[in-house]
PDB file of C-alpha atoms and ligand atoms in Angstrom:
ATOM      1  CA  MET A 154     141.954  81.280 285.450  1.00  0.00           C
ATOM      2  CA  SER A 155     140.087  83.109 282.636  1.00  0.00           C
ATOM      3  CA  ARG A 156     137.603  85.871 283.514  1.00  0.00           C
ATOM      4  CA  TRP A 157     134.789  83.667 282.161  1.00  0.00           C
ATOM      5  CA  THR A 158     135.821  80.744 284.403  1.00  0.00           C
ATOM      6  CA  ALA A 159     136.159  83.071 287.413  1.00  0.00           C
ATOM      7  CA  GLU A 160     132.697  84.608 286.800  1.00  0.00           C
ATOM      8  CA  ARG A 161     131.151  81.179 286.306  1.00  0.00           C
ATOM      9  CA  LYS A 162     132.558  79.942 289.627  1.00  0.00           C
ATOM     10  CA  LYS A 163     130.952  82.892 291.437  1.00  0.00           C
ATOM     11  CA  ASP A 164     127.584  82.223 289.798  1.00  0.00           C
ATOM     12  CA  TYR A 165     124.904  81.139 292.306  1.00  0.00           C
ATOM     13  CA  TYR A 166     123.245  78.541 290.047  1.00  0.00           C
ATOM     14  CA  TYR A 167     126.591  77.129 288.952  1.00  0.00           C
ATOM     15  CA  LYS A 168     127.446  76.466 292.622  1.00  0.00           C
ATOM     16  CA  GLU A 169     123.966  75.086 293.329  1.00  0.00           C
ATOM     17  CA  ALA A 170     124.206  72.752 290.323  1.00  0.00           C
ATOM     18  CA  LYS A 171     127.526  71.394 291.647  1.00  0.00           C
ATOM     19  CA  LYS A 172     125.973  70.923 295.092  1.00  0.00           C
ATOM     20  CA  HIS A 173     122.956  68.987 293.751  1.00  0.00           C
ATOM     21  CA  GLY A 174     124.956  66.919 291.258  1.00  0.00           C
ATOM     22  CA  TYR A 175     123.263  68.503 288.233  1.00  0.00           C
ATOM     23  CA  ARG A 176     125.286  68.433 285.056  1.00  0.00           C
ATOM     24  CA  ALA A 177     124.348  71.968 284.062  1.00  0.00           C
ATOM     25  CA  ARG A 178     123.036  75.090 285.812  1.00  0.00           C
ATOM     26  CA  SER A 179     120.244  75.052 283.227  1.00  0.00           C
ATOM     27  CA  ALA A 180     118.623  72.261 285.306  1.00  0.00           C
ATOM     28  CA  PHE A 181     117.301  75.078 287.528  1.00  0.00           C
ATOM     29  CA  LYS A 182     115.576  76.713 284.563  1.00  0.00           C
ATOM     30  CA  LEU A 183     113.516  73.572 283.971  1.00  0.00           C
ATOM     31  CA  ILE A 184     112.835  73.211 287.718  1.00  0.00           C
ATOM     32  CA  GLN A 185     111.570  76.823 287.846  1.00  0.00           C
ATOM     33  CA  ILE A 186     109.492  76.562 284.659  1.00  0.00           C
ATOM     34  CA  ASN A 187     107.953  73.319 285.877  1.00  0.00           C
ATOM     35  CA  LYS A 188     107.202  74.721 289.319  1.00  0.00           C
ATOM     36  CA  ARG A 189     105.253  77.558 287.739  1.00  0.00           C
ATOM     37  CA  TYR A 190     103.530  75.764 284.857  1.00  0.00           C
ATOM     38  CA  GLY A 191     103.498  72.053 285.781  1.00  0.00           C
ATOM     39  CA  VAL A 192     104.682  70.873 282.383  1.00  0.00           C
ATOM     40  CA  LEU A 193     106.197  67.522 283.378  1.00  0.00           C
ATOM     41  CA  LYS A 194     103.792  64.690 284.133  1.00  0.00           C
ATOM     42  CA  LYS A 195     104.382  61.757 286.492  1.00  0.00           C
ATOM     43  CA  GLY A 196     105.011  58.609 284.529  1.00  0.00           C
ATOM     44  CA  GLY A 197     104.855  60.197 281.075  1.00  0.00           C
ATOM     45  CA  ILE A 198     107.332  60.002 278.202  1.00  0.00           C
ATOM     46  CA  VAL A 199     109.509  63.037 277.431  1.00  0.00           C
ATOM     47  CA  ILE A 200     111.611  64.008 274.403  1.00  0.00           C
ATOM     48  CA  ASP A 201     114.506  66.298 275.426  1.00  0.00           C
ATOM     49  CA  LEU A 202     116.028  68.136 272.412  1.00  0.00           C
ATOM     50  CA  GLY A 203     119.490  69.691 272.726  1.00  0.00           C
ATOM     51  CA  SER A 204     119.982  67.578 275.839  1.00  0.00           C
ATOM     52  CA  SER A 205     123.750  67.516 276.489  1.00  0.00           C
ATOM     53  CA  PRO A 206     125.347  67.496 278.999  1.00  0.00           C
ATOM     54  CA  GLY A 207     122.084  66.248 280.590  1.00  0.00           C
ATOM     55  CA  GLY A 208     120.787  68.691 283.215  1.00  0.00           C
ATOM     56  CA  TRP A 209     117.245  68.782 281.800  1.00  0.00           C
ATOM     57  CA  SER A 210     117.219  65.016 281.302  1.00  0.00           C
ATOM     58  CA  GLN A 211     118.194  64.564 284.970  1.00  0.00           C
ATOM     59  CA  ILE A 212     115.161  66.630 286.038  1.00  0.00           C
ATOM     60  CA  ALA A 213     112.753  65.161 283.447  1.00  0.00           C
ATOM     61  CA  SER A 214     113.690  61.590 284.421  1.00  0.00           C
ATOM     62  CA  ARG A 215     112.480  62.249 287.982  1.00  0.00           C
ATOM     63  CA  TYR A 216     108.950  62.517 286.608  1.00  0.00           C
ATOM     64  CA  ALA A 217     108.973  60.497 283.410  1.00  0.00           C
ATOM     65  CA  SER A 218     108.935  56.759 282.900  1.00  0.00           C
ATOM     66  CA  LYS A 219     111.217  57.300 279.900  1.00  0.00           C
ATOM     67  CA  VAL A 220     113.170  60.196 278.372  1.00  0.00           C
ATOM     68  CA  ILE A 221     114.429  60.263 274.781  1.00  0.00           C
ATOM     69  CA  ALA A 222     117.345  62.710 274.764  1.00  0.00           C
ATOM     70  CA  VAL A 223     118.822  64.059 271.516  1.00  0.00           C
ATOM     71  CA  ASP A 224     121.936  66.124 270.904  1.00  0.00           C
ATOM     72  CA  THR A 225     124.707  66.451 268.318  1.00  0.00           C
ATOM     73  CA  GLN A 226     127.147  66.249 271.257  1.00  0.00           C
ATOM     74  CA  PRO A 227     127.650  63.051 273.280  1.00  0.00           C
ATOM     75  CA  MET A 228     125.976  62.605 276.665  1.00  0.00           C
ATOM     76  CA  GLN A 229     126.889  60.383 279.616  1.00  0.00           C
ATOM     77  CA  PRO A 230     124.200  57.810 280.542  1.00  0.00           C
ATOM     78  CA  ILE A 231     121.332  58.615 282.931  1.00  0.00           C
ATOM     79  CA  GLU A 232     118.873  56.062 284.295  1.00  0.00           C
ATOM     80  CA  LYS A 233     115.591  55.916 282.248  1.00  0.00           C
ATOM     81  CA  VAL A 234     117.157  58.124 279.537  1.00  0.00           C
ATOM     82  CA  VAL A 235     117.708  56.780 276.012  1.00  0.00           C
ATOM     83  CA  PHE A 236     120.220  58.975 274.200  1.00  0.00           C
ATOM     84  CA  ILE A 237     120.309  59.540 270.439  1.00  0.00           C
ATOM     85  CA  GLN A 238     123.315  61.388 269.052  1.00  0.00           C
ATOM     86  CA  GLY A 239     122.003  63.390 266.098  1.00  0.00           C
ATOM     87  CA  ASP A 240     120.953  66.717 264.639  1.00  0.00           C
ATOM     88  CA  ILE A 241     117.331  67.638 265.395  1.00  0.00           C
ATOM     89  CA  THR A 242     117.036  69.363 261.996  1.00  0.00           C
ATOM     90  CA  ASP A 243     117.847  66.065 260.266  1.00  0.00           C
ATOM     91  CA  GLU A 244     115.055  63.714 259.098  1.00  0.00           C
ATOM     92  CA  GLU A 245     117.346  60.765 259.932  1.00  0.00           C
ATOM     93  CA  THR A 246     117.254  61.806 263.624  1.00  0.00           C
ATOM     94  CA  VAL A 247     113.439  61.964 263.556  1.00  0.00           C
ATOM     95  CA  GLU A 248     113.435  58.416 262.146  1.00  0.00           C
ATOM     96  CA  LYS A 249     115.693  57.298 265.026  1.00  0.00           C
ATOM     97  CA  ILE A 250     113.252  58.819 267.544  1.00  0.00           C
ATOM     98  CA  LYS A 251     110.419  56.893 265.816  1.00  0.00           C
ATOM     99  CA  GLU A 252     112.319  53.661 266.415  1.00  0.00           C
ATOM    100  CA  LYS A 253     112.212  54.379 270.173  1.00  0.00           C
ATOM    101  CA  VAL A 254     108.734  55.862 270.741  1.00  0.00           C
ATOM    102  CA  GLU A 255     105.370  56.339 269.089  1.00  0.00           C
ATOM    103  CA  LYS A 256     103.644  59.053 271.137  1.00  0.00           C
ATOM    104  CA  VAL A 257     104.965  61.151 274.033  1.00  0.00           C
ATOM    105  CA  ASP A 258     103.518  63.466 276.694  1.00  0.00           C
ATOM    106  CA  VAL A 259     106.065  66.274 276.695  1.00  0.00           C
ATOM    107  CA  VAL A 260     108.667  67.701 274.283  1.00  0.00           C
ATOM    108  CA  ILE A 261     111.271  70.063 275.766  1.00  0.00           C
ATOM    109  CA  SER A 262     113.960  71.888 273.806  1.00  0.00           C
ATOM    110  CA  ASP A 263     116.876  73.829 275.262  1.00  0.00           C
ATOM    111  CA  ALA A 264     118.788  73.560 271.965  1.00  0.00           C
ATOM    112  CA  SER A 265     120.872  76.602 271.109  1.00  0.00           C
ATOM    113  CA  PRO A 266     123.250  77.307 268.267  1.00  0.00           C
ATOM    114  CA  ASN A 267     126.960  77.888 268.777  1.00  0.00           C
ATOM    115  CA  ILE A 268     127.176  81.609 269.402  1.00  0.00           C
ATOM    116  CA  SER A 269     128.936  83.347 266.494  1.00  0.00           C
ATOM    117  CA  GLY A 270     128.707  86.826 268.002  1.00  0.00           C
ATOM    118  CA  HIS A 271     126.514  88.061 265.127  1.00  0.00           C
ATOM    119  CA  TYR A 272     123.210  88.400 266.922  1.00  0.00           C
ATOM    120  CA  THR A 273     120.975  88.408 263.819  1.00  0.00           C
ATOM    121  CA  LEU A 274     122.562  85.193 262.582  1.00  0.00           C
ATOM    122  CA  ASP A 275     122.455  83.501 265.997  1.00  0.00           C
ATOM    123  CA  GLN A 276     118.819  84.532 266.442  1.00  0.00           C
ATOM    124  CA  ALA A 277     117.901  83.124 263.011  1.00  0.00           C
ATOM    125  CA  LYS A 278     119.617  79.830 263.903  1.00  0.00           C
ATOM    126  CA  SER A 279     117.749  79.725 267.214  1.00  0.00           C
ATOM    127  CA  VAL A 280     114.420  80.154 265.383  1.00  0.00           C
ATOM    128  CA  TRP A 281     115.405  77.382 262.943  1.00  0.00           C
ATOM    129  CA  LEU A 282     116.064  75.038 265.881  1.00  0.00           C
ATOM    130  CA  CYS A 283     112.701  76.016 267.391  1.00  0.00           C
ATOM    131  CA  GLN A 284     110.875  75.370 264.114  1.00  0.00           C
ATOM    132  CA  ASN A 285     112.372  71.892 264.077  1.00  0.00           C
ATOM    133  CA  ALA A 286     111.541  71.336 267.756  1.00  0.00           C
ATOM    134  CA  LEU A 287     107.921  72.322 267.017  1.00  0.00           C
ATOM    135  CA  LYS A 288     107.868  69.949 264.032  1.00  0.00           C
ATOM    136  CA  ILE A 289     109.025  67.120 266.322  1.00  0.00           C
ATOM    137  CA  ALA A 290     106.449  68.130 268.947  1.00  0.00           C
ATOM    138  CA  LYS A 291     103.660  68.020 266.312  1.00  0.00           C
ATOM    139  CA  GLU A 292     104.857  64.629 265.124  1.00  0.00           C
ATOM    140  CA  PHE A 293     105.154  62.921 268.517  1.00  0.00           C
ATOM    141  CA  LEU A 294     102.922  64.657 271.084  1.00  0.00           C
ATOM    142  CA  ARG A 295      99.699  63.069 272.239  1.00  0.00           C
ATOM    143  CA  GLU A 296      96.690  65.355 272.280  1.00  0.00           C
ATOM    144  CA  GLY A 297      96.882  67.419 275.484  1.00  0.00           C
ATOM    145  CA  GLY A 298     100.688  67.163 275.570  1.00  0.00           C
ATOM    146  CA  ASN A 299     103.073  69.945 276.561  1.00  0.00           C
ATOM    147  CA  PHE A 300     105.997  71.714 274.897  1.00  0.00           C
ATOM    148  CA  ILE A 301     108.850  73.968 276.057  1.00  0.00           C
ATOM    149  CA  CYS A 302     111.191  75.655 273.622  1.00  0.00           C
ATOM    150  CA  LYS A 303     114.071  78.072 274.138  1.00  0.00           C
ATOM    151  CA  ILE A 304     114.288  80.928 271.634  1.00  0.00           C
ATOM    152  CA  PHE A 305     116.483  84.027 271.322  1.00  0.00           C
ATOM    153  CA  GLU A 306     114.404  87.190 271.294  1.00  0.00           C
ATOM    154  CA  GLY A 307     114.481  89.059 267.977  1.00  0.00           C
ATOM    155  CA  GLU A 308     112.847  89.761 264.653  1.00  0.00           C
ATOM    156  CA  ASP A 309     111.388  86.297 263.949  1.00  0.00           C
ATOM    157  CA  TYR A 310     110.293  85.604 267.509  1.00  0.00           C
ATOM    158  CA  PRO A 311     106.712  87.041 267.387  1.00  0.00           C
ATOM    159  CA  GLU A 312     105.895  85.032 264.263  1.00  0.00           C
ATOM    160  CA  PHE A 313     107.151  81.817 265.848  1.00  0.00           C
ATOM    161  CA  LEU A 314     105.133  82.515 268.992  1.00  0.00           C
ATOM    162  CA  GLN A 315     101.987  82.911 266.845  1.00  0.00           C
ATOM    163  CA  GLU A 316     102.780  79.622 265.115  1.00  0.00           C
ATOM    164  CA  VAL A 317     102.995  77.792 268.473  1.00  0.00           C
ATOM    165  CA  LYS A 318      99.653  79.342 269.508  1.00  0.00           C
ATOM    166  CA  LYS A 319      97.943  77.588 266.578  1.00  0.00           C
ATOM    167  CA  TYR A 320      98.709  74.182 268.075  1.00  0.00           C
ATOM    168  CA  PHE A 321      98.408  74.628 271.870  1.00  0.00           C
ATOM    169  CA  ARG A 322      95.594  75.778 274.148  1.00  0.00           C
ATOM    170  CA  MET A 323      97.871  77.765 276.516  1.00  0.00           C
ATOM    171  CA  VAL A 324     101.087  79.486 275.391  1.00  0.00           C
ATOM    172  CA  LYS A 325     103.222  81.735 277.614  1.00  0.00           C
ATOM    173  CA  PRO A 326     106.661  83.241 277.013  1.00  0.00           C
ATOM    174  CA  HIS A 327     108.636  82.973 280.237  1.00  0.00           C
ATOM    175  CA  THR A 328     112.118  83.868 281.497  1.00  0.00           C
ATOM    176  CA  PRO A 329     113.042  81.811 284.578  1.00  0.00           C
ATOM    177  CA  LYS A 330     115.074  83.434 287.357  1.00  0.00           C
ATOM    178  CA  ALA A 331     117.966  81.084 286.576  1.00  0.00           C
ATOM    179  CA  SER A 332     118.413  82.666 283.099  1.00  0.00           C
ATOM    180  CA  ARG A 333     121.432  84.958 283.180  1.00  0.00           C
ATOM    181  CA  LYS A 334     120.612  88.667 283.502  1.00  0.00           C
ATOM    182  CA  LYS A 335     122.322  89.547 280.220  1.00  0.00           C
ATOM    183  CA  SER A 336     120.729  86.676 278.285  1.00  0.00           C
ATOM    184  CA  SER A 337     118.147  87.329 275.561  1.00  0.00           C
ATOM    185  CA  GLU A 338     116.716  83.801 275.808  1.00  0.00           C
ATOM    186  CA  ILE A 339     113.011  83.247 276.340  1.00  0.00           C
ATOM    187  CA  TYR A 340     111.283  79.946 277.027  1.00  0.00           C
ATOM    188  CA  ILE A 341     108.008  79.430 275.215  1.00  0.00           C
ATOM    189  CA  VAL A 342     105.846  77.273 277.476  1.00  0.00           C
ATOM    190  CA  ALA A 343     102.938  75.612 275.670  1.00  0.00           C
ATOM    191  CA  LYS A 344     100.332  73.309 277.214  1.00  0.00           C
ATOM    192  CA  GLY A 345      97.465  71.280 275.794  1.00  0.00           C
ATOM    193  CA  PHE A 346      98.456  70.153 272.294  1.00  0.00           C
ATOM    194  CA  LYS A 347      95.382  70.377 270.066  1.00  0.00           C
ATOM    195  CA  GLY A 348      96.447  67.482 267.836  1.00  0.00           C
ATOM    196  CA  LYS A 349      98.186  67.268 264.507  1.00  0.00           C
ATOM    197  CA  ARG A 350      96.605  69.660 261.990  1.00  0.00           C
ATOM    198  CA  ASP A 351      98.898  69.501 258.934  1.00  0.00           C
TER     199      ASP A 351
HETATM  200  C1  SAM B 199     122.279  75.030 276.407  1.00  0.00           C
HETATM  201  S1  SAM B 199     122.785  73.460 275.828  1.00  0.00           S
HETATM  202  C2  SAM B 199     121.571  72.395 276.535  1.00  0.00           C
HETATM  203  C3  SAM B 199     121.778  72.131 277.991  1.00  0.00           C
HETATM  204  C4  SAM B 199     120.870  71.022 278.507  1.00  0.00           C
HETATM  205  N1  SAM B 199     119.470  71.424 278.489  1.00  0.00           N
HETATM  206  C5  SAM B 199     121.226  70.633 279.925  1.00  0.00           C
HETATM  207  O1  SAM B 199     120.465  70.949 280.852  1.00  0.00           O
HETATM  208  O2  SAM B 199     122.256  69.973 280.114  1.00  0.00           O
HETATM  209  C6  SAM B 199     122.308  73.487 274.145  1.00  0.00           C
HETATM  210  C7  SAM B 199     122.542  72.191 273.414  1.00  0.00           C
HETATM  211  O3  SAM B 199     121.926  72.262 272.122  1.00  0.00           O
HETATM  212  C8  SAM B 199     122.649  71.374 271.295  1.00  0.00           C
HETATM  213  N2  SAM B 199     122.310  71.587 269.871  1.00  0.00           N
HETATM  214  C9  SAM B 199     122.523  72.698 269.123  1.00  0.00           C
HETATM  215  N3  SAM B 199     122.109  72.497 267.852  1.00  0.00           N
HETATM  216  C10 SAM B 199     121.605  71.233 267.807  1.00  0.00           C
HETATM  217  C11 SAM B 199     121.016  70.451 266.778  1.00  0.00           C
HETATM  218  N4  SAM B 199     120.865  70.930 265.538  1.00  0.00           N
HETATM  219  N5  SAM B 199     120.624  69.181 267.064  1.00  0.00           N
HETATM  220  C12 SAM B 199     120.787  68.675 268.320  1.00  0.00           C
HETATM  221  N6  SAM B 199     121.330  69.380 269.342  1.00  0.00           N
HETATM  222  C13 SAM B 199     121.732  70.645 269.097  1.00  0.00           C
HETATM  223  C14 SAM B 199     124.105  71.695 271.631  1.00  0.00           C
HETATM  224  O4  SAM B 199     124.973  70.660 271.228  1.00  0.00           O
HETATM  225  C15 SAM B 199     124.024  71.868 273.150  1.00  0.00           C
HETATM  226  O5  SAM B 199     124.369  70.676 273.819  1.00  0.00           O
END
């Protein structure tokens, strides 16, 4: 057994995820964010970006009437979840989302780049994914809608945070307890979309 596998098996949230039948330990991050900020709405429509293997979609589908999940990697079916295999930075993927929904209540993004080990590069890729997640949020959110986006802390982070603040009434950077201690990820939680402005 590799050290990584051994460490993972000892991890509290990994064990909890197995126990609850969640596909990823990250499900607990969304549970914790939602408990604190009440982002998910009963009966609404959710777009879940960077969705595979499906932990966030499992949680979102408990609240939503429909979830549109998008990832470059395949995902096993979940009830109420429509999966689109595609790259969120690709216009073609946005067109595919348009074929499924017009307006939605919540956009959540846990998308992260493959880690290269070069932090500056990985951070830049994370910001690029966030910029595309925000673009999708602006395109599809109803006024008053909510947005969550994972970003790696670093040079471009403050500017992106300011950008999100232009479009939402309440914006808070948050690190849920389920994030690993060593991780530099932050979740930007934004509520109350002000409407499309550009
Ligand atoms: C941390 S995982 C998401 C875990 C998921 N939230 C869950 O609970 O199961 C990050 C995901 O982002 C996806 N991703 C990275 N870049 C992407 C892109 N450009 N378009 C779509 N998905 C992307 C990866 O394939 C990966 O599945």
